[in-house]
Tab-separated table of C-alpha atoms and ligand atoms in Angstrom:
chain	number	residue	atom	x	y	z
A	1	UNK	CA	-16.009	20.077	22.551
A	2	UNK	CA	-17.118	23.911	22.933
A	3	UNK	CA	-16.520	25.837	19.691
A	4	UNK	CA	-14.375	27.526	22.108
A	5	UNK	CA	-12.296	25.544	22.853
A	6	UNK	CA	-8.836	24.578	20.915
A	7	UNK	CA	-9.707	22.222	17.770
A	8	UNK	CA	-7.296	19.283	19.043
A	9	UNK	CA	-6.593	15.557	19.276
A	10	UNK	CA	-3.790	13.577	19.623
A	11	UNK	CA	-3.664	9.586	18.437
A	12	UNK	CA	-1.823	6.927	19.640
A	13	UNK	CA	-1.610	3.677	18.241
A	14	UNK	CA	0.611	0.542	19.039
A	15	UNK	CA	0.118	-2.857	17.378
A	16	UNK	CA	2.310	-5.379	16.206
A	17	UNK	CA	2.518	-3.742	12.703
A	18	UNK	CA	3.000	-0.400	13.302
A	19	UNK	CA	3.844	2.445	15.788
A	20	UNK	CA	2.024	5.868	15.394
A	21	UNK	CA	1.727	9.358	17.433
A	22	UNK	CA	-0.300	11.858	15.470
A	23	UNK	CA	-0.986	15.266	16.737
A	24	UNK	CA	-3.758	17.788	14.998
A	25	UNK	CA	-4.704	20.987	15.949
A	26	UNK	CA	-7.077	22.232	13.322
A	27	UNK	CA	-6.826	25.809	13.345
A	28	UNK	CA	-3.269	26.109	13.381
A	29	UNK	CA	-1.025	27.423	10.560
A	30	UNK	CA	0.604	25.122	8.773
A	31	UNK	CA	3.336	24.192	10.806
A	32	UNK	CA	4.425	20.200	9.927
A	33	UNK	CA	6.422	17.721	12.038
A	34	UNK	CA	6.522	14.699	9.873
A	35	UNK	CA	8.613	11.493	10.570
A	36	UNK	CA	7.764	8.362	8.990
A	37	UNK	CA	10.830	6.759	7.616
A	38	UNK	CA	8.999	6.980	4.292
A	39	UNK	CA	9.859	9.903	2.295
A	40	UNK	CA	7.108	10.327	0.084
A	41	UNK	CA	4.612	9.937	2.553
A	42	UNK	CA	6.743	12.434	4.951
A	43	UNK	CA	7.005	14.917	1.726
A	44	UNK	CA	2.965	14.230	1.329
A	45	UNK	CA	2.232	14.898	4.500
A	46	UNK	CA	3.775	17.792	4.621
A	47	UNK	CA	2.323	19.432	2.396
A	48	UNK	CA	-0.666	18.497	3.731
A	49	UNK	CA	-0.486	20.380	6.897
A	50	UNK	CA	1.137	23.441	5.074
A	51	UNK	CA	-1.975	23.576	2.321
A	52	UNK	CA	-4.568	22.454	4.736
A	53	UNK	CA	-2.990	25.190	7.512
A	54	UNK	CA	-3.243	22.263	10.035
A	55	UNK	CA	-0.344	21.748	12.610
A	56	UNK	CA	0.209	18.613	12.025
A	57	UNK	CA	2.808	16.145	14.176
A	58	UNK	CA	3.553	12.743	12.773
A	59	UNK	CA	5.863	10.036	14.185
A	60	UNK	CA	5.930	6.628	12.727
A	61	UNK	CA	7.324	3.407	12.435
A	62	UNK	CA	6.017	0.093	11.392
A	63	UNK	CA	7.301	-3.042	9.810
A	64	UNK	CA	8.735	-1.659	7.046
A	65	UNK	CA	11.144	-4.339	6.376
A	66	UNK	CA	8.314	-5.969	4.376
A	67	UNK	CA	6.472	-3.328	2.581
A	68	UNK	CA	5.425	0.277	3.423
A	69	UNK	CA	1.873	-0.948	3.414
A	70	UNK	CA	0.745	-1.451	7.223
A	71	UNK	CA	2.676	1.828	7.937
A	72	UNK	CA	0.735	3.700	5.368
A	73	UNK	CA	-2.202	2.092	5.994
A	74	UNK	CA	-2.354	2.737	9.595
A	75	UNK	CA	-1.504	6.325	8.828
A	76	UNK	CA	-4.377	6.406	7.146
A	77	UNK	CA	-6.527	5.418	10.372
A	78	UNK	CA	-4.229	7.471	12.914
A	79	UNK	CA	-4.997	10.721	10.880
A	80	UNK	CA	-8.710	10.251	10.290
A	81	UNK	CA	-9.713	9.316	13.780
A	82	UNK	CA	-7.312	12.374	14.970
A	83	UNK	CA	-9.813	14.446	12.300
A	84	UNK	CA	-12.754	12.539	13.855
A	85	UNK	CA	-11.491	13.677	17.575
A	86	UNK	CA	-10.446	17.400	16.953
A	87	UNK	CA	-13.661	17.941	14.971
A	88	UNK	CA	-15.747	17.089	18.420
A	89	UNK	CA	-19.570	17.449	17.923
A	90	UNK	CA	-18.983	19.288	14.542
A	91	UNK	CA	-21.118	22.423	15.870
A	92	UNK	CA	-20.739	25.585	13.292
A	93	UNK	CA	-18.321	23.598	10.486
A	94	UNK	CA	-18.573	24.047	6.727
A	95	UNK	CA	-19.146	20.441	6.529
A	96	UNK	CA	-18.802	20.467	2.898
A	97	UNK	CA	-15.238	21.205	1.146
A	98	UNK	CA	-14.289	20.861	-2.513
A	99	UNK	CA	-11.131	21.864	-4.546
A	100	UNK	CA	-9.492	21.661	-7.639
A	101	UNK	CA	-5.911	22.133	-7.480
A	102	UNK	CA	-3.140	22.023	-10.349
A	103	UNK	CA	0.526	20.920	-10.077
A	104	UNK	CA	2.596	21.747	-13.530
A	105	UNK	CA	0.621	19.440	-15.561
A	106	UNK	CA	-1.637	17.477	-13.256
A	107	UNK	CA	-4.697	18.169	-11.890
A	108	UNK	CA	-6.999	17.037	-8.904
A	109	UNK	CA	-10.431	17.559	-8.586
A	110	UNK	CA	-11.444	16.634	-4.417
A	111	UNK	CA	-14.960	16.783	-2.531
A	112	UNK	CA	-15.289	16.004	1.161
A	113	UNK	CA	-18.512	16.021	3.114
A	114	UNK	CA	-17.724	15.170	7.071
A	115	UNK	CA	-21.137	13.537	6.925
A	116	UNK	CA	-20.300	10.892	9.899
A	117	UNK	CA	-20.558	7.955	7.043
A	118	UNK	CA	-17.571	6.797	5.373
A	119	UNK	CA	-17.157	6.766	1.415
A	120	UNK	CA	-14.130	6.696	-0.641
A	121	UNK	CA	-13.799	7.588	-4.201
A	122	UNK	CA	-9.940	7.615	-5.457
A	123	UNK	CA	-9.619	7.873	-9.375
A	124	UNK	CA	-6.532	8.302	-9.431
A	125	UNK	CA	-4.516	6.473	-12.139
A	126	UNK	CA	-0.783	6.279	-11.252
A	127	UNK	CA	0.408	3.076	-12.454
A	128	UNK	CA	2.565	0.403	-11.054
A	129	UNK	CA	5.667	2.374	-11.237
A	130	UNK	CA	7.224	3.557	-8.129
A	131	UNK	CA	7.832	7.034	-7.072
A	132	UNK	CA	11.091	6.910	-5.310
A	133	UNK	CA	10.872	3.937	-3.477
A	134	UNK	CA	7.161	4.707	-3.578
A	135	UNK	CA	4.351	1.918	-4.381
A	136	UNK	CA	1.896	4.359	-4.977
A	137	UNK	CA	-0.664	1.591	-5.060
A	138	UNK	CA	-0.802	2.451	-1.383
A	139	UNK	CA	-2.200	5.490	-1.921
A	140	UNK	CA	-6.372	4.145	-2.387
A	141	UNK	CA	-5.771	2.472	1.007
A	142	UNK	CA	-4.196	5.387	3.147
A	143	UNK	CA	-7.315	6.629	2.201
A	144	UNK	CA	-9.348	4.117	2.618
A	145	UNK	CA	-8.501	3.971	6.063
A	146	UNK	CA	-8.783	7.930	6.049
A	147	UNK	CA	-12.012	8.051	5.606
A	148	UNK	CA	-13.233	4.740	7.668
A	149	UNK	CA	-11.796	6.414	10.664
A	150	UNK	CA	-12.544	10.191	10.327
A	151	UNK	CA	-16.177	9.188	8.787
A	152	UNK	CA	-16.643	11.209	6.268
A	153	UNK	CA	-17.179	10.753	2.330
A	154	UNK	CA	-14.211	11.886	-0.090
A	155	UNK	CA	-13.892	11.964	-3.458
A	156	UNK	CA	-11.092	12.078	-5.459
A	157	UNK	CA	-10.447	12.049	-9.290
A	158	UNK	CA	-7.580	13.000	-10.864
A	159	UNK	CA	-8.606	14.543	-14.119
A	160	UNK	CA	-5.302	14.442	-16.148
A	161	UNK	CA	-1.489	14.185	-15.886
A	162	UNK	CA	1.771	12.608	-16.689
A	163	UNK	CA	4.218	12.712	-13.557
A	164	UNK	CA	3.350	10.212	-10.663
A	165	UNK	CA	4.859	12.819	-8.532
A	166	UNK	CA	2.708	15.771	-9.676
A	167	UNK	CA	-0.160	13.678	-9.932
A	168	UNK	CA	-0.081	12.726	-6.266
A	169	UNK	CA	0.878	15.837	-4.875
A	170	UNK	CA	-2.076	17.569	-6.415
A	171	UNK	CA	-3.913	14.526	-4.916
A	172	UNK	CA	-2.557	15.326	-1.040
A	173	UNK	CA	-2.837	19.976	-1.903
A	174	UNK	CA	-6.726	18.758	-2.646
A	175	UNK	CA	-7.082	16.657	0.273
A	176	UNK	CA	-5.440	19.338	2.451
A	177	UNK	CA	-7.719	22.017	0.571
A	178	UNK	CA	-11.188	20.396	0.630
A	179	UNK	CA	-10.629	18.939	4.853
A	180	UNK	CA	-9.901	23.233	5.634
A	181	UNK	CA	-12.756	24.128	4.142
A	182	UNK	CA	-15.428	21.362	5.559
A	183	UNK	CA	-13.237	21.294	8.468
A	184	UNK	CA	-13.714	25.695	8.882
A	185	UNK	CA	-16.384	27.588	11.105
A	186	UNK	CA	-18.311	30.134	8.776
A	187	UNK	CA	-19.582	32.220	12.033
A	188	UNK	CA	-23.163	31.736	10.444
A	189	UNK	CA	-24.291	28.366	10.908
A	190	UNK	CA	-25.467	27.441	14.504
A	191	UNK	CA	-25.961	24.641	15.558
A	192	UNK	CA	-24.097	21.662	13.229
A	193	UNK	CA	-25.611	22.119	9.013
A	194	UNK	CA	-27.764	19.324	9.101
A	195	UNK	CA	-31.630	18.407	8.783
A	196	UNK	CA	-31.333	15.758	10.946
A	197	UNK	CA	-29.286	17.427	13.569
A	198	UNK	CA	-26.554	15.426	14.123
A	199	UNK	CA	-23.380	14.597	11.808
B	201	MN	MN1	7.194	17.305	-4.677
């Protein structure tokens, strides 16, 4: 993709598990679409594409009847290879991102590098309570899956808190945060930032 051209992808994905359409346009405002018949991610997600200024359509269903896992899970891969698609050859981007966000009393410390090799870090201690209906246990592989499928490495480490809820969100403003700012075109880097010349 030209850096011209509309920053763009749209994911579809149908298996026995789950059903997912996921649409991404990267320099957008902020607009969010979400619809996952499970809140917290829908609230999460959200807030991603309002903090990350992504528009950001999600529609999904899955075998929820047994857990929310394969659903989130397969979220996970449905947003990171729509990241992997709209960011195209990667020409001019940031590449790098990091943030530290607060929310009340928790706070999130987040590094991305769209490096084209996947590696997860999630500190995050939550616990085994729920959040809502919430198994935030989840959480390590939505990202997981993130970052398998959008190739890049992310870390995440949630310094300190005490509300799941806060604690999380901080986790998703960071994410948001850290994928603008890899994800944004400086104007002065031609070419994509990299010795080896490809990412
Ligand atoms: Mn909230």
């Amino acid at each position: 993709m030209g850096s011209e051209g509309l920053r763009m992808a749209r994911v579809e994905r149908v298996t026995n598990e789950t059903d997912i359409v996921v649409e991404l346009l990267l320099d957008g405002s902020g607009k969010g679409e979400v619809d996952t018949t499970v809140p917290f991610m829908d609230h999460m997600l959200q807030l991603f594409s309002r903090h990350g200024l992504f528009d950001l359509t999600v529609k999904g269903r899955g075998d929820t009847a047994i857990d929310d896992h394969h659903l989130v899970e397969d979220l996970g891969i449905c947003l990171g290879q729509a990241f992997s698609r709209a960011l195209g050859d990667k020409e001019g981007i940031a590449r790098y991102g990091q943030a530290l966000v607060p929310m009340d009393e928790s706070l999130c410390q987040a590094a991305v590098d769209l490096s084209g090799r996947p590696f997860l870090v999630y500190r995050v201690r939550t616990g085994t309570g729920r959040i809502g209906d919430f198994d935030p246990q989840l959480l390590p592989e939505f990202f997981k899956a993130f970052t398998d499928h959008c190739a890049c490495t992310l870390h995440i480490d949630l310094l300190y808190g005490r509300n799941s809820h806060h604690k999380v969100e901080a986790v998703f403003k960071a994410f948001a945060r850290v994928l603008d700012q890899a994800s944004s075109r400086p104007g002065n880097i031609r070419g994509v930032l990299s010795t080896k010349g490809t990412l």
